[in-house]
Amino acid sequence: MRHLKTLQCIADVATSGSIRQSAARLAITPSALTRKIQDFESELGTPIFERMPQGMRLNAAGELVLRHIRAQLADFERLRSQLADLSGVRRGHVTIAASQAFAHGLIPHEIAAYRAQHPLVSFSVLVRDHIHAVSAVAGFEADVALVIAPPPAPEFQPLLILHQPLCALMSKDHPLASARTIRLRECLQYPIAMPGPTLAIRHLLQAALVRLGLPVHTVVESDSFEILRSYASGENIISFQIRAGVPEASGNLVAREIDQRDLPPTQLVLGQLRGRSLSVAASKFVDQISSSLHSRYGDGTTG
Amino acid sequence: MRHLKTLQCIADVATSGSIRQSAARLAITPSALTRKIQDFESELGTPIFERMPQGMRLNAAGELVLRHIRAQLADFERLRSQLADLSGVRRGHVTIAASQAFAHGLIPHEIAAYRAQHPLVSFSVLVRDHIHAVSAVAGFEADVALVIAPPPAPEFQPLLILHQPLCALMSKDHPLASARTIRLRECLQYPIAMPGPTLAIRHLLQAALVRLGLPVHTVVESDSFEILRSYASGENIISFQIRAGVPEASGNLVAREIDQRDLPPTQLVLGQLRGRSLSVAASKFVDQISSSLHSRYGDGTTG
DNA sequence: TCTGGTGTTGCCCCAATTGCAACACGGCGA
DNA sequence: TCGCCGTGTTGCAATTGGGGCAACACCAGA
């Protein structure tokens, strides 16, 4: 879009921190980009970048401007989506920031279901921990976020809250696999594939372990659920995952809920930036994922 | 601002309904304006205007676009205000839609007090009845609205609600001027200068008169409080006004509250568009007017 | 049918934007 | 200390995009 091009350039330079780099990506010359920024700054009456020998960095005014630009671009996307909906076709782009727990089963499944009905809607999935997922939403980088135990933030508006038990992941031949729910103590009699410290459930586990004073035999620690799953399915190792993060068809992997006396249910929250109105495409995707989660796991409360 | 110029042109054409007229106002030729709009439409992929022999009219998509444009322009104003605040000076423009009741005393007084501290902030005052004041806020034409008994609208977010008695306006020599509060019945023994049907208090009065079954001797009816006031101060005629709309220093005019058994207190509401964030200038003006009204008339509740 | 209103189009021109190349400056390693 | 490579910036020339002028097509009302 013509009238947004300058804004996009500025946003790009702000994130890359380099004019030459952005110029290459935007397929223009550095000189043109420099002048675009200079013109914008002079129109605004204030510099928005600090010129460092290493490149460009936003100053305080620039942070404000960047936020404004992101909002403008997102709002324009919303307009396009609304216009497309007017003519009967749903069109648009949805960016969702999700905890890694959902990157394997839930998110691709929901996106596939949505795109089956609305093939002109495209998606971006940002895998972020709960902190960064919330700030992605706050910074207009993502439309919505699906996270575990989000940090309390006034600008993050929950659209759906589920309370989910943590599950132990294990091979279906595992001695514990016959039980319906198991105690944390039982798990710890086996080697553990421990979620890394960037994963939200790590902290929940940690807190419970400290509280119960139980020793842990960690054989592997990883930030990747992919890794954890493969360990859990291969040996008699146990790993952990939130209920909704357990893939439906998971080979010889089974999930058993941890007794809630050991680990209280965890909040699973789907949310957006407070006060922001989503595009039609995004808003309908929220509806779908909400009703899907709600019907599958119940206990949903909208707020 | 360069990148907003096309948007402003479109907004102008949308309101004027005529390319030639807008072209004259914007100091460009009609041909240039036509092409601007055509380019925008082709970029968007949809026409946003219907070309009629009488001029241009927005279609459904255009209504969406206009709303988007107004939002963008308002948001940019907010950015400028924030940037100015960064450098210590408050700067910006505030548009307030107010009932005519406040056009004489309250609004100019508050604006003067504000501008005494922040002379770089400018104001627009739109005098509108309660319906149109609310829709001005909803359509991004005004930042805030100060109205009597606003119609219920989900997108209108009250920032301050006062409950105000209606007052009878009369000369200070008037027989009723000695009383503290008076009954509606007493007023009607005198000739009445009746607010016109576009004024909100007319409907309140009307309802009470019908309920009490009282006959009215209307000598003049006017949509202008200016007119009503001059009648009330000149002869022994009585007119009406909401408490906060009574000018402080009003010559030989006095205001006496109507007994609340006859006329229940009226809502006086200061509000904005729900979910919209105001510019620094506007937000601080809201603070000032809120605390001013609150301390003068009490009974304020924020919601 | 004529007149006055509308928006639109072809052509021309000017000005704003871009690209290329050279520049100035700062960090870093030899 | 010097040279190199990185950064952003500037002069000048080429190009593009936007604007003005005049003529056009269309429609409503007299």
XYZ file of C-alpha atoms in Angstrom, chain B residues 169 192-196 199 201 220-234 237-240 253:
28
model
C -34.243 30.394 35.197
C -42.699 29.928 29.993
C -39.817 30.243 27.550
C -39.738 26.654 26.397
C -36.616 24.848 25.165
C -37.089 23.619 21.625
C -32.811 20.173 23.343
C -34.219 18.897 28.607
C -41.724 31.520 23.240
C -40.025 28.343 22.154
C -36.435 28.315 20.983
C -33.603 25.915 20.257
C -31.202 28.550 21.525
C -30.465 28.904 25.215
C -29.217 32.366 24.341
C -32.757 33.339 23.387
C -34.330 31.577 26.334
C -32.001 33.307 28.765
C -32.704 36.731 27.381
C -36.447 36.196 27.756
C -36.061 34.884 31.289
C -33.986 37.860 32.366
C -36.135 40.447 30.621
C -40.913 34.699 32.090
C -39.442 31.453 33.358
C -37.150 29.152 31.422
C -35.240 26.018 32.292
C -30.612 35.999 36.136
